[in-house]
C-alpha cells in the first residue's frame, strides 16, 4: 500500500474529554509508524498545555467561539489545504468541525470520513429531551448533510451503528465499522503498582474494584456505589476506587451518596490519574467496573484488558458482545439490580476462575483492541475509498 496523506480534524485534544482524543492521538502515532503521513488540526488554543509532544504536531486554530467551537481560522485553512491530502477524517459531530470539513471537501474530490464517537446514542434523547429538540433542528439544517456526503460514517462496532440509525431523521449514510485500539501499556508493571500503592497505602492488600473515567451521569457511578454498598459487607477487603476528572459537581454528589449509604470509608476518590499512577491503578485492581448508561467504545475498557484486568460492564457499553464472546468479563443491565449482580457474581467466582478470566482479558485485547491491527484495518478502508474516488 502506498503512503496515504491523511488529515485528522478534531474539536479538542484535551484528555479530560475522554476517548475521542485518545483515538486521534493513537491513530496518528500508529499510522505514522506504518509509514503514512498524518497531520492533525484542532480548535484548541495555541497555549493549550495538552498539545505539547502529541503525535502529528497538532496545528491549533483556537480559541474557538463558544461550545459550538466555531473557528474562522480553521475554515479558511481547510479551504486552502484540503486538496493537499488524499483523505480527511473528522472526529465528532454537533460542533463546527464537521460542518467545516463538509464545506471544505465539497467539490475537491478529496473524500472525508466522519467518526461519530457515540454521539448518536438514543440515551441522550432520553436523558436530555430539551437538548434533543435543539439537535433535531440542527440535524435537519446541517448535520445530516455531513453524514450523507461523507465517503463513510465510521462506527467502532455493530452496536453503535445499530443505535445510531434510530437517533434522528433523515438518516442517510454509507456506513463502515472500523475497530480502534490502543498501544500495549508502557512501563514496568511492578513499578507502576508500587507507584500507585505508595500514593494510596490504604489499598495495600485490598480487593479493589476500579472505575476510571470521566465523572458524568451517563457513567452510572451512582448505580455502582449503591451496588457496592449492598455487597461490600461480604468481604472486608473490598474497596471501590473512583478515578477520573469531575464534570459539573458529579463527584460531590457521589461522595454524598456514599456518606448516606455509610460506605464512604470503603470508597476512595482519586481525581484524574496519569502515567504510572494510572497504569498502577489498573494493575493493582481486582476488576474494572463500568455500569454505564451509554458508552460508545470505552478506551478505558481496552486499557483494562491490556493489563489483564477483567471488566464488569453494562450492556449499554457498545462492545459488550465482544467482551462476552471472549469471556473476558461479566455483562449485566444498566440498572441497580444489574450492577449488584455484576459485583455479586464477581466476588463469588473462585480464585482459579478469576485468574483464568485475567488471561482471557489480555487475549481479548490482543485479538480485538491492539493499536497496530486496528490502524491497519482503518487505513485499508481509507485506501480502498481513495481508490474508488480515483476510479470515479
Short mmCIF file of C-alpha atoms in Angstrom, two decimals:
data_model
loop_
_atom_site.label_atom_id
_atom_site.label_comp_id
_atom_site.label_asym_id
_atom_site.label_seq_id
_atom_site.Cartn_x
_atom_site.Cartn_y
_atom_site.Cartn_z
CA UNK A 1 0.00 0.00 0.00
CA UNK A 2 1.50 3.41 -0.96
CA UNK A 3 1.70 6.02 1.80
CA UNK A 4 -1.53 7.90 2.44
CA UNK A 5 -1.60 11.63 3.20
CA UNK A 6 -4.29 11.91 5.87
CA UNK A 7 -5.62 14.97 7.68
CA UNK A 8 -7.33 14.45 11.03
CA UNK A 9 -9.64 17.21 12.31
CA UNK A 10 -10.77 17.36 15.95
CA UNK A 11 -12.53 19.95 18.07
CA UNK A 12 -10.19 19.39 21.00
CA UNK A 13 -7.41 17.09 22.11
CA UNK A 14 -7.98 17.86 25.79
CA UNK A 15 -7.64 14.46 27.53
CA UNK A 16 -10.30 15.33 30.11
CA UNK A 17 -12.89 14.88 27.35
CA UNK A 18 -12.12 11.20 27.13
CA UNK A 19 -11.90 8.65 24.36
CA UNK A 20 -12.02 10.63 21.08
CA UNK A 21 -8.82 12.48 21.98
CA UNK A 22 -7.09 9.16 22.65
CA UNK A 23 -8.34 7.81 19.31
CA UNK A 24 -6.92 10.77 17.37
CA UNK A 25 -3.53 10.53 19.06
CA UNK A 26 -3.33 6.76 18.81
CA UNK A 27 -4.32 6.64 15.14
CA UNK A 28 -1.81 9.37 14.33
CA UNK A 29 1.00 7.56 16.11
CA UNK A 30 0.20 4.11 14.68
CA UNK A 31 -0.33 5.31 11.10
CA UNK A 32 2.90 7.30 11.18
CA UNK A 33 4.76 4.18 12.33
CA UNK A 34 3.21 2.34 9.38
CA UNK A 35 4.74 4.89 7.00
CA UNK A 36 1.77 7.17 6.33
CA UNK A 37 1.78 10.97 6.54
CA UNK A 38 -0.70 12.23 9.13
CA UNK A 39 -1.41 15.83 10.11
CA UNK A 40 -3.76 16.97 12.87
CA UNK A 41 -5.68 20.23 13.22
CA UNK A 42 -7.81 21.30 16.17
CA UNK A 43 -9.72 24.29 17.51
CA UNK A 44 -7.76 24.22 20.76
CA UNK A 45 -5.96 27.47 21.65
CA UNK A 46 -2.22 27.54 20.83
CA UNK A 47 -1.44 27.87 24.55
CA UNK A 48 -3.23 24.61 25.46
CA UNK A 49 -0.76 22.61 27.60
CA UNK A 50 -2.06 19.23 26.37
CA UNK A 51 -0.83 19.93 22.82
CA UNK A 52 2.80 19.51 23.88
CA UNK A 53 4.58 16.46 22.47
CA UNK A 54 1.49 14.96 20.84
CA UNK A 55 1.93 12.87 17.67
CA UNK A 56 1.33 14.74 14.44
CA UNK A 57 2.37 18.10 15.97
CA UNK A 58 -1.25 19.32 16.06
CA UNK A 59 -1.90 22.70 14.48
CA UNK A 60 -4.26 24.71 16.76
CA UNK A 61 -6.82 27.14 15.32
CA UNK A 62 -8.41 28.30 18.54
CA UNK A 63 -9.57 29.53 20.80
CA UNK A 64 -12.87 28.56 19.26
CA UNK A 65 -16.04 30.51 19.95
CA UNK A 66 -18.43 29.07 22.49
CA UNK A 67 -19.45 25.46 22.97
CA UNK A 68 -20.14 25.11 19.25
CA UNK A 69 -16.43 25.56 18.59
CA UNK A 70 -16.65 27.99 15.68
CA UNK A 71 -13.27 28.89 14.20
CA UNK A 72 -12.99 31.01 11.07
CA UNK A 73 -9.25 30.33 11.03
CA UNK A 74 -9.89 26.59 10.81
CA UNK A 75 -12.38 27.06 7.99
CA UNK A 76 -10.01 29.23 5.94
CA UNK A 77 -7.10 26.82 6.46
CA UNK A 78 -9.20 23.83 5.42
CA UNK A 79 -10.44 25.56 2.27
CA UNK A 80 -6.82 26.23 1.31
CA UNK A 81 -5.18 22.95 2.28
CA UNK A 82 -7.68 20.08 1.95
CA UNK A 83 -6.54 19.48 -1.68
CA UNK A 84 -3.06 18.69 -0.31
CA UNK A 85 -4.37 15.44 1.23
CA UNK A 86 -5.63 12.09 0.00
CA UNK A 87 -8.36 11.96 2.64
CA UNK A 88 -9.70 13.77 5.69
CA UNK A 89 -11.01 12.24 8.91
CA UNK A 90 -13.18 14.42 11.14
CA UNK A 91 -13.83 13.39 14.72
CA UNK A 92 -17.19 14.18 16.29
CA UNK A 93 -20.47 15.84 15.38
CA UNK A 94 -22.63 18.64 16.87
CA UNK A 95 -19.72 21.07 16.70
CA UNK A 96 -18.27 23.23 13.98
CA UNK A 97 -15.51 20.90 12.79
CA UNK A 98 -17.86 18.51 10.96
CA UNK A 99 -19.58 21.37 9.14
CA UNK A 100 -16.23 22.97 8.27
CA UNK A 101 -14.84 19.74 6.81
CA UNK A 102 -18.06 19.11 4.88
CA UNK A 103 -17.81 22.56 3.27
CA UNK A 104 -14.06 22.38 2.60
CA UNK A 105 -14.17 18.97 0.89
CA UNK A 106 -17.14 19.79 -1.34
CA UNK A 107 -16.07 19.83 -4.98
CA UNK A 108 -12.43 18.89 -4.30
CA UNK A 109 -12.64 15.16 -4.92
CA UNK A 110 -10.98 14.59 -1.54
CA UNK A 111 -13.06 12.08 0.43
CA UNK A 112 -13.78 12.67 4.09
CA UNK A 113 -14.65 10.16 6.79
CA UNK A 114 -16.74 11.03 9.83
CA UNK A 115 -16.14 9.40 13.21
CA UNK A 116 -19.35 9.77 15.24
CA UNK A 117 -17.78 8.64 18.54
CA UNK A 118 -21.07 7.58 20.11
CA UNK A 119 -22.81 10.94 19.68
CA UNK A 120 -25.91 9.34 18.11
CA UNK A 121 -26.74 7.12 21.07
CA UNK A 122 -30.50 7.36 21.89
CA UNK A 123 -29.68 7.62 25.60
CA UNK A 124 -29.01 11.32 25.13
CA UNK A 125 -32.58 11.87 23.90
CA UNK A 126 -33.99 10.10 26.94
CA UNK A 127 -31.74 11.93 29.40
CA UNK A 128 -31.81 15.41 27.82
CA UNK A 129 -35.08 15.83 25.84
CA UNK A 130 -34.66 19.62 25.64
CA UNK A 131 -31.22 19.33 24.06
CA UNK A 132 -32.55 16.65 21.73
CA UNK A 133 -35.09 19.10 20.29
CA UNK A 134 -32.31 21.60 19.54
CA UNK A 135 -30.18 18.87 18.00
CA UNK A 136 -33.11 17.72 15.85
CA UNK A 137 -33.32 21.19 14.32
CA UNK A 138 -29.55 21.38 13.78
CA UNK A 139 -29.62 17.87 12.31
CA UNK A 140 -32.22 18.80 9.70
CA UNK A 141 -30.49 22.06 8.82
CA UNK A 142 -26.85 20.94 8.72
CA UNK A 143 -25.58 17.77 10.37
CA UNK A 144 -27.43 15.14 8.32
CA UNK A 145 -25.70 16.50 5.22
CA UNK A 146 -22.29 15.95 6.78
CA UNK A 147 -23.15 12.27 7.27
CA UNK A 148 -24.88 11.92 3.91
CA UNK A 149 -21.91 13.28 1.93
CA UNK A 150 -19.14 11.53 3.86
CA UNK A 151 -17.34 8.76 1.99
CA UNK A 152 -18.09 6.73 5.10
CA UNK A 153 -19.51 7.31 8.55
CA UNK A 154 -17.26 5.36 10.88
CA UNK A 155 -18.58 3.29 13.77
CA UNK A 156 -16.44 1.30 16.16
CA UNK A 157 -18.78 -1.69 16.48
CA UNK A 158 -22.08 -3.07 15.19
CA UNK A 159 -23.98 -1.97 18.29
CA UNK A 160 -23.02 1.68 17.80
CA UNK A 161 -24.15 1.54 14.17
CA UNK A 162 -27.46 -0.10 15.08
CA UNK A 163 -28.26 2.52 17.71
CA UNK A 164 -27.22 5.46 15.52
CA UNK A 165 -29.79 4.63 12.86
CA UNK A 166 -32.62 5.31 15.32
CA UNK A 167 -31.47 8.71 16.62
CA UNK A 168 -32.54 11.29 14.01
CA UNK A 169 -34.25 11.60 10.64
CA UNK A 170 -33.44 11.91 7.83
CA UNK A 171 -30.57 9.45 8.16
CA UNK A 172 -28.55 8.67 5.05
CA UNK A 173 -25.03 7.36 5.37
CA UNK A 174 -22.51 5.00 3.85
CA UNK A 175 -21.53 3.14 6.98
CA UNK A 176 -18.34 1.35 7.91
CA UNK A 177 -17.21 -0.40 11.06
CA UNK A 178 -13.56 0.22 11.89
CA UNK A 179 -12.02 -1.07 15.05
CA UNK A 180 -10.00 1.26 17.22
CA UNK A 181 -7.25 0.23 19.55
CA UNK A 182 -4.53 1.32 21.92
CA UNK A 183 -0.87 0.51 22.30
CA UNK A 184 0.23 -2.01 24.86
CA UNK A 185 0.71 -0.33 28.24
CA UNK A 186 4.15 1.26 28.65
CA UNK A 187 6.48 0.85 31.58
CA UNK A 188 7.16 -1.80 34.20
CA UNK A 189 4.03 -3.33 35.79
CA UNK A 190 5.67 -3.92 39.17
CA UNK A 191 6.98 -0.36 39.29
CA UNK A 192 3.55 1.00 38.35
CA UNK A 193 1.89 -0.94 41.15
CA UNK A 194 4.49 0.40 43.57
CA UNK A 195 3.83 3.98 42.47
CA UNK A 196 0.08 3.64 42.87
CA UNK A 197 0.22 1.90 46.23
CA UNK A 198 2.82 4.35 47.54
CA UNK A 199 0.30 7.11 46.83
CA UNK A 200 -2.55 5.05 48.29
CA UNK A 201 -1.07 2.84 51.02
CA UNK A 202 -4.50 2.08 52.48
CA UNK A 203 -5.20 -0.03 49.37
CA UNK A 204 -2.33 -2.45 50.03
CA UNK A 205 -3.91 -5.91 50.26
CA UNK A 206 -7.38 -4.69 49.24
CA UNK A 207 -9.60 -6.32 46.64
CA UNK A 208 -10.02 -3.14 44.62
CA UNK A 209 -12.89 -2.60 42.22
CA UNK A 210 -11.80 0.18 39.87
CA UNK A 211 -13.81 2.76 37.96
CA UNK A 212 -11.66 5.05 35.83
CA UNK A 213 -13.15 7.68 33.53
CA UNK A 214 -15.00 10.98 33.40
CA UNK A 215 -17.38 11.51 36.29
CA UNK A 216 -20.57 12.10 34.29
CA UNK A 217 -24.16 10.99 34.94
CA UNK A 218 -24.11 8.67 31.92
CA UNK A 219 -21.34 6.60 33.50
CA UNK A 220 -23.71 5.15 36.11
CA UNK A 221 -21.36 5.70 39.06
CA UNK A 222 -24.37 6.18 41.32
CA UNK A 223 -25.50 2.64 40.46
CA UNK A 224 -22.00 1.37 41.13
CA UNK A 225 -21.85 2.97 44.58
CA UNK A 226 -25.33 1.72 45.52
CA UNK A 227 -24.48 -1.79 44.32
CA UNK A 228 -21.16 -1.72 46.16
CA UNK A 229 -22.98 -0.73 49.36
CA UNK A 230 -25.12 -3.85 49.03
CA UNK A 231 -22.25 -6.33 48.67
CA UNK A 232 -19.18 -4.87 50.40
CA UNK A 233 -20.06 -6.40 53.79
CA UNK A 234 -19.35 -9.85 52.31
CA UNK A 235 -15.59 -9.23 52.22
CA UNK A 236 -13.89 -6.62 54.37
CA UNK A 237 -11.06 -6.42 51.82
CA UNK A 238 -13.37 -5.00 49.13
CA UNK A 239 -12.70 -1.37 48.27
CA UNK A 240 -14.05 0.81 45.46
CA UNK A 241 -11.73 3.26 43.70
CA UNK A 242 -13.32 6.02 41.61
CA UNK A 243 -10.76 7.85 39.48
CA UNK A 244 -11.37 10.50 36.85
CA UNK A 245 -11.96 14.18 36.16
CA UNK A 246 -15.13 15.69 37.59
CA UNK A 247 -17.87 17.24 35.47
CA UNK A 248 -20.43 19.65 36.90
CA UNK A 249 -20.05 18.63 40.51
CA UNK A 250 -20.70 14.93 39.94
CA UNK A 251 -18.01 13.88 42.43
CA UNK A 252 -19.65 15.89 45.22
CA UNK A 253 -22.97 14.14 44.59
CA UNK A 254 -21.28 10.73 44.58
CA UNK A 255 -19.48 11.48 47.84
CA UNK A 256 -22.78 12.49 49.43
CA UNK A 257 -24.35 9.25 48.18
CA UNK A 258 -21.51 7.21 49.70
CA UNK A 259 -21.95 9.03 53.02
CA UNK A 260 -25.70 8.42 53.04
CA UNK A 261 -25.12 4.70 52.41
CA UNK A 262 -22.44 4.59 55.12
CA UNK A 263 -19.75 3.25 52.80
CA UNK A 264 -17.62 6.39 52.46
CA UNK A 265 -14.75 4.67 54.28
CA UNK A 266 -14.77 1.89 51.67
CA UNK A 267 -14.59 4.23 48.66
CA UNK A 268 -11.62 6.33 47.50
CA UNK A 269 -11.99 9.22 45.02
CA UNK A 270 -8.71 9.98 43.28
CA UNK A 271 -9.43 12.54 40.55
CA UNK A 272 -7.71 12.19 37.20
CA UNK A 273 -4.77 9.77 37.08
CA UNK A 274 -1.92 9.86 34.57
CA UNK A 275 1.16 7.89 33.62
CA UNK A 276 2.41 5.30 36.14
CA UNK A 277 -0.29 6.16 38.67
CA UNK A 278 -3.00 5.39 36.12
CA UNK A 279 -1.47 2.12 34.95
CA UNK A 280 -0.72 1.21 38.55
CA UNK A 281 -4.41 1.60 39.39
CA UNK A 282 -5.27 -0.95 36.71
CA UNK A 283 -2.51 -3.32 37.77
CA UNK A 284 -3.47 -3.14 41.45
CA UNK A 285 -7.18 -3.79 40.87
CA UNK A 286 -9.17 -6.97 41.21
CA UNK A 287 -11.58 -5.98 38.41
CA UNK A 288 -12.61 -2.97 36.35
CA UNK A 289 -16.24 -1.81 36.58
CA UNK A 290 -18.24 0.36 34.17
CA UNK A 291 -22.00 0.39 34.76
CA UNK A 292 -22.57 3.00 32.07
CA UNK A 293 -25.94 4.01 30.60
CA UNK A 294 -24.25 4.90 27.30
CA UNK A 295 -20.73 4.06 26.15
CA UNK A 296 -19.61 4.03 22.55
CA UNK A 297 -16.39 2.06 22.90
CA UNK A 298 -14.68 2.73 26.17
CA UNK A 299 -10.94 3.30 25.78
CA UNK A 300 -10.65 2.53 29.49
CA UNK A 301 -12.02 -0.95 28.82
CA UNK A 302 -9.28 -1.58 26.26
CA UNK A 303 -6.72 -0.29 28.78
CA UNK A 304 -8.05 -2.60 31.48
CA UNK A 305 -7.98 -5.61 29.15
CA UNK A 306 -4.44 -4.73 28.08
CA UNK A 307 -3.43 -5.01 31.74
CA UNK A 308 -5.10 -8.41 32.02
CA UNK A 309 -7.92 -6.95 34.11
CA UNK A 310 -11.41 -8.49 33.75
CA UNK A 311 -14.14 -5.95 33.00
CA UNK A 312 -17.56 -5.87 34.66
CA UNK A 313 -19.76 -3.80 32.35
CA UNK A 314 -23.33 -2.93 31.49
CA UNK A 315 -24.96 -3.94 28.23
CA UNK A 316 -25.02 -0.25 27.26
CA UNK A 317 -21.29 -0.41 26.62
CA UNK A 318 -21.36 -0.97 22.88
CA UNK A 319 -18.57 -3.56 22.82
CA UNK A 320 -20.29 -5.77 25.40
CA UNK A 321 -20.80 -8.53 22.82
CA UNK A 322 -17.06 -8.69 22.13
CA UNK A 323 -16.34 -8.92 25.86
CA UNK A 324 -18.95 -11.63 26.29
CA UNK A 325 -17.68 -13.58 23.29
CA UNK A 326 -14.13 -13.53 24.68
CA UNK A 327 -15.35 -14.38 28.20
CA UNK A 328 -13.14 -11.51 29.36
CA UNK A 329 -15.59 -10.15 31.91
CA UNK A 330 -19.21 -10.07 33.02
CA UNK A 331 -22.18 -8.23 31.50
CA UNK A 332 -25.48 -7.12 33.06
CA UNK A 333 -28.13 -4.43 32.51
CA UNK A 334 -27.60 -0.78 33.46
CA UNK A 335 -29.87 -0.98 36.49
CA UNK A 336 -29.23 -1.27 40.20
CA UNK A 337 -30.15 -4.94 40.03
CA UNK A 338 -27.75 -5.41 37.12
CA UNK A 339 -24.90 -3.56 38.83
CA UNK A 340 -25.41 -5.52 42.03
CA UNK A 341 -25.43 -8.78 40.09
CA UNK A 342 -22.16 -7.84 38.37
CA UNK A 343 -20.37 -7.33 41.67
CA UNK A 344 -22.01 -10.32 43.35
CA UNK A 345 -21.10 -12.66 40.51
CA UNK A 346 -17.52 -11.42 40.51
CA UNK A 347 -16.82 -11.78 44.22
CA UNK A 348 -18.42 -15.24 44.17
CA UNK A 349 -16.04 -16.54 41.49
CA UNK A 350 -13.36 -18.93 42.77
CA UNK A 351 -9.82 -17.61 42.57
CA UNK A 352 -8.84 -20.01 39.79
CA UNK A 353 -11.70 -18.76 37.61
CA UNK A 354 -10.76 -15.14 38.23
CA UNK A 355 -7.18 -15.96 37.20
CA UNK A 356 -8.41 -17.63 34.01
CA UNK A 357 -10.52 -14.59 33.20
CA UNK A 358 -7.45 -12.39 33.61
CA UNK A 359 -5.67 -14.47 30.99
CA UNK A 360 -8.65 -14.23 28.64
CA UNK A 361 -8.86 -10.46 29.20
CA UNK A 362 -5.37 -9.93 27.83
CA UNK A 363 -6.04 -12.28 24.92
CA UNK A 364 -9.21 -10.31 24.15
CA UNK A 365 -7.16 -7.11 23.96
CA UNK A 366 -4.55 -8.60 21.64
CA UNK A 367 -7.17 -10.08 19.32
CA UNK A 368 -9.52 -7.09 19.15
CA UNK A 369 -8.18 -3.81 20.51
CA UNK A 370 -4.44 -3.63 19.90
CA UNK A 371 -3.36 -0.43 18.12
CA UNK A 372 -1.39 -1.74 15.14
CA UNK A 373 -4.06 -4.16 13.99
CA UNK A 374 -6.76 -1.52 14.37
CA UNK A 375 -4.71 1.04 12.44
CA UNK A 376 -4.10 -1.41 9.60
CA UNK A 377 -7.82 -2.07 9.29
CA UNK A 378 -8.59 1.64 9.40
CA UNK A 379 -6.08 2.72 6.76
CA UNK A 380 -7.07 -0.18 4.49
CA UNK A 381 -10.64 1.14 4.48
CA UNK A 382 -9.37 4.66 3.74
CA UNK A 383 -7.11 3.45 0.91
CA UNK A 384 -9.94 1.49 -0.69
CA UNK A 385 -12.14 4.58 -0.63
CA UNK A 386 -9.37 6.69 -2.15
CA UNK A 387 -9.03 4.11 -4.92
CA UNK A 388 -12.76 4.24 -5.58
CA UNK A 389 -12.64 8.04 -5.72
CA UNK A 390 -9.78 7.90 -8.22
CA UNK A 391 -11.60 5.37 -10.38
CA UNK A 392 -14.70 7.57 -10.41
#
